[in-house]
XYZ file of C-alpha atoms in Angstrom:
150
model
C -10.327 59.921 -28.325
C -9.629 63.143 -26.463
C -13.313 64.082 -26.442
C -14.363 60.782 -24.850
C -11.510 60.637 -22.322
C -11.228 64.312 -21.474
C -8.283 66.456 -20.461
C -4.923 64.689 -20.489
C -5.971 61.974 -22.928
C -3.209 62.921 -25.344
C -0.646 61.874 -22.752
C -2.130 58.409 -22.284
C -0.129 56.604 -25.008
C 3.148 57.817 -23.483
C 2.343 55.873 -20.299
C 2.416 52.550 -22.140
C 5.347 50.784 -23.746
C 5.632 48.267 -26.602
C 4.080 44.987 -25.528
C 1.504 46.693 -23.284
C -1.130 47.095 -25.967
C -3.546 44.753 -24.189
C -3.140 46.685 -20.940
C -3.712 49.975 -22.790
C -6.869 48.523 -24.355
C -8.103 47.364 -20.950
C -7.629 50.845 -19.521
C -9.464 52.419 -22.441
C -12.274 49.859 -22.133
C -12.589 50.418 -18.374
C -13.440 54.081 -18.917
C -15.977 53.294 -21.619
C -14.112 54.402 -24.725
C -15.495 51.478 -26.704
C -19.067 51.688 -25.372
C -21.527 52.026 -28.237
C -24.149 54.659 -27.438
C -27.712 53.425 -27.790
C -30.369 56.066 -28.428
C -33.369 55.951 -26.117
C -37.007 56.369 -27.034
C -39.290 58.656 -25.028
C -40.004 56.016 -22.365
C -36.318 55.153 -22.092
C -35.449 58.813 -21.663
C -38.010 59.091 -18.852
C -36.672 55.953 -17.146
C -33.148 57.352 -17.383
C -34.341 60.673 -15.897
C -35.928 58.813 -12.974
C -32.809 56.742 -12.373
C -30.686 59.889 -12.360
C -33.148 61.483 -9.925
C -32.692 58.462 -7.660
C -28.923 58.836 -7.941
C -29.224 62.458 -6.872
C -31.516 61.534 -3.972
C -29.062 58.847 -2.841
C -26.847 61.465 -1.237
C -23.842 60.217 -3.200
C -22.642 56.987 -4.752
C -19.204 55.393 -4.734
C -17.277 56.638 -7.757
C -16.979 53.178 -9.300
C -20.719 52.613 -8.970
C -21.463 56.014 -10.492
C -19.092 55.305 -13.409
C -20.735 51.937 -13.993
C -24.186 53.534 -14.016
C -23.000 56.237 -16.396
C -21.705 53.578 -18.789
C -25.003 51.667 -18.555
C -26.869 54.856 -19.487
C -24.666 55.335 -22.569
C -25.265 51.744 -23.641
C -29.011 51.974 -22.927
C -28.856 49.273 -20.238
C -31.630 50.762 -18.134
C -32.752 47.516 -16.503
C -29.227 46.844 -15.257
C -28.955 50.393 -13.945
C -32.313 50.041 -12.178
C -31.367 46.737 -10.542
C -28.009 48.164 -9.487
C -29.653 51.145 -7.795
C -32.177 48.921 -6.018
C -29.278 46.986 -4.467
C -27.760 50.262 -3.250
C -29.278 52.336 -0.477
C -29.394 56.093 0.065
C -26.789 57.509 2.425
C -28.122 57.901 5.925
C -26.726 61.396 6.497
C -27.332 63.026 3.102
C -29.793 60.858 1.242
C -33.488 61.430 0.690
C -34.875 57.883 1.003
C -38.524 58.635 0.191
C -37.523 60.424 -3.021
C -34.968 57.714 -3.880
C -37.388 54.797 -3.566
C -40.289 56.653 -5.199
C -38.177 57.427 -8.284
C -37.097 53.782 -8.482
C -40.724 52.603 -8.141
C -41.795 54.720 -11.093
C -38.761 53.652 -13.155
C -39.495 49.991 -12.393
C -43.123 50.346 -13.425
C -42.043 51.887 -16.741
C -39.496 49.116 -17.291
C -42.211 46.497 -16.849
C -44.305 48.213 -19.539
C -41.500 47.601 -22.047
C -41.415 43.873 -21.363
C -38.245 41.788 -21.413
C -36.810 38.503 -20.239
C -35.596 40.364 -17.127
C -39.183 41.122 -16.021
C -39.114 38.667 -13.064
C -36.008 40.423 -11.675
C -37.569 43.842 -12.247
C -40.854 42.757 -10.618
C -39.040 41.438 -7.549
C -36.930 44.606 -7.296
C -40.046 46.753 -7.772
C -41.734 44.975 -4.862
C -38.683 45.787 -2.730
C -38.849 49.440 -3.842
C -42.523 49.647 -2.911
C -41.841 48.171 0.525
C -38.934 50.540 1.134
C -41.016 53.504 -0.051
C -43.675 52.642 2.521
C -41.032 52.325 5.249
C -38.924 55.352 4.275
C -38.882 58.338 6.602
C -40.111 61.513 4.988
C -37.261 63.413 3.383
C -35.922 66.534 4.965
C -36.643 69.634 2.891
C -33.624 70.562 0.813
C -32.079 74.018 0.962
C -33.533 74.723 -2.500
C -37.124 73.763 -1.745
C -39.749 76.357 -0.956
C -41.865 76.008 2.196
C -45.361 74.592 1.789
C -48.225 77.105 1.663
C -50.647 75.234 3.948
């Protein structure tokens, strides 16, 4: 339990009293203790990499959204993570919209190759990603990027 919850997990039981077992279970569930990890194949690993790249290009996500995405990754719920990120938008001040939408376009195309009952939702979201990619302002160079040699 300590490995999954991190530092201070050993103190958790002392915060609950007899009769609060359900509440304790809800807290443990909310942080993903009971999530069953699902291994990803090569395509799934690439989709996950692209979704994480989009998260990075977003300029920051709300902590609850980031936790939810992290849990989806553990459970292998890549379509849900993709759809969730499409509904979000990169931060105006810190985000890199062109990079964000391009990563989501590629992830969506890979998701469609897998085929699932969620394909209509993915196709619709992919169309939105393509439109937003075309409309996105070019990203500002990051501090870590090298200047172009043209």
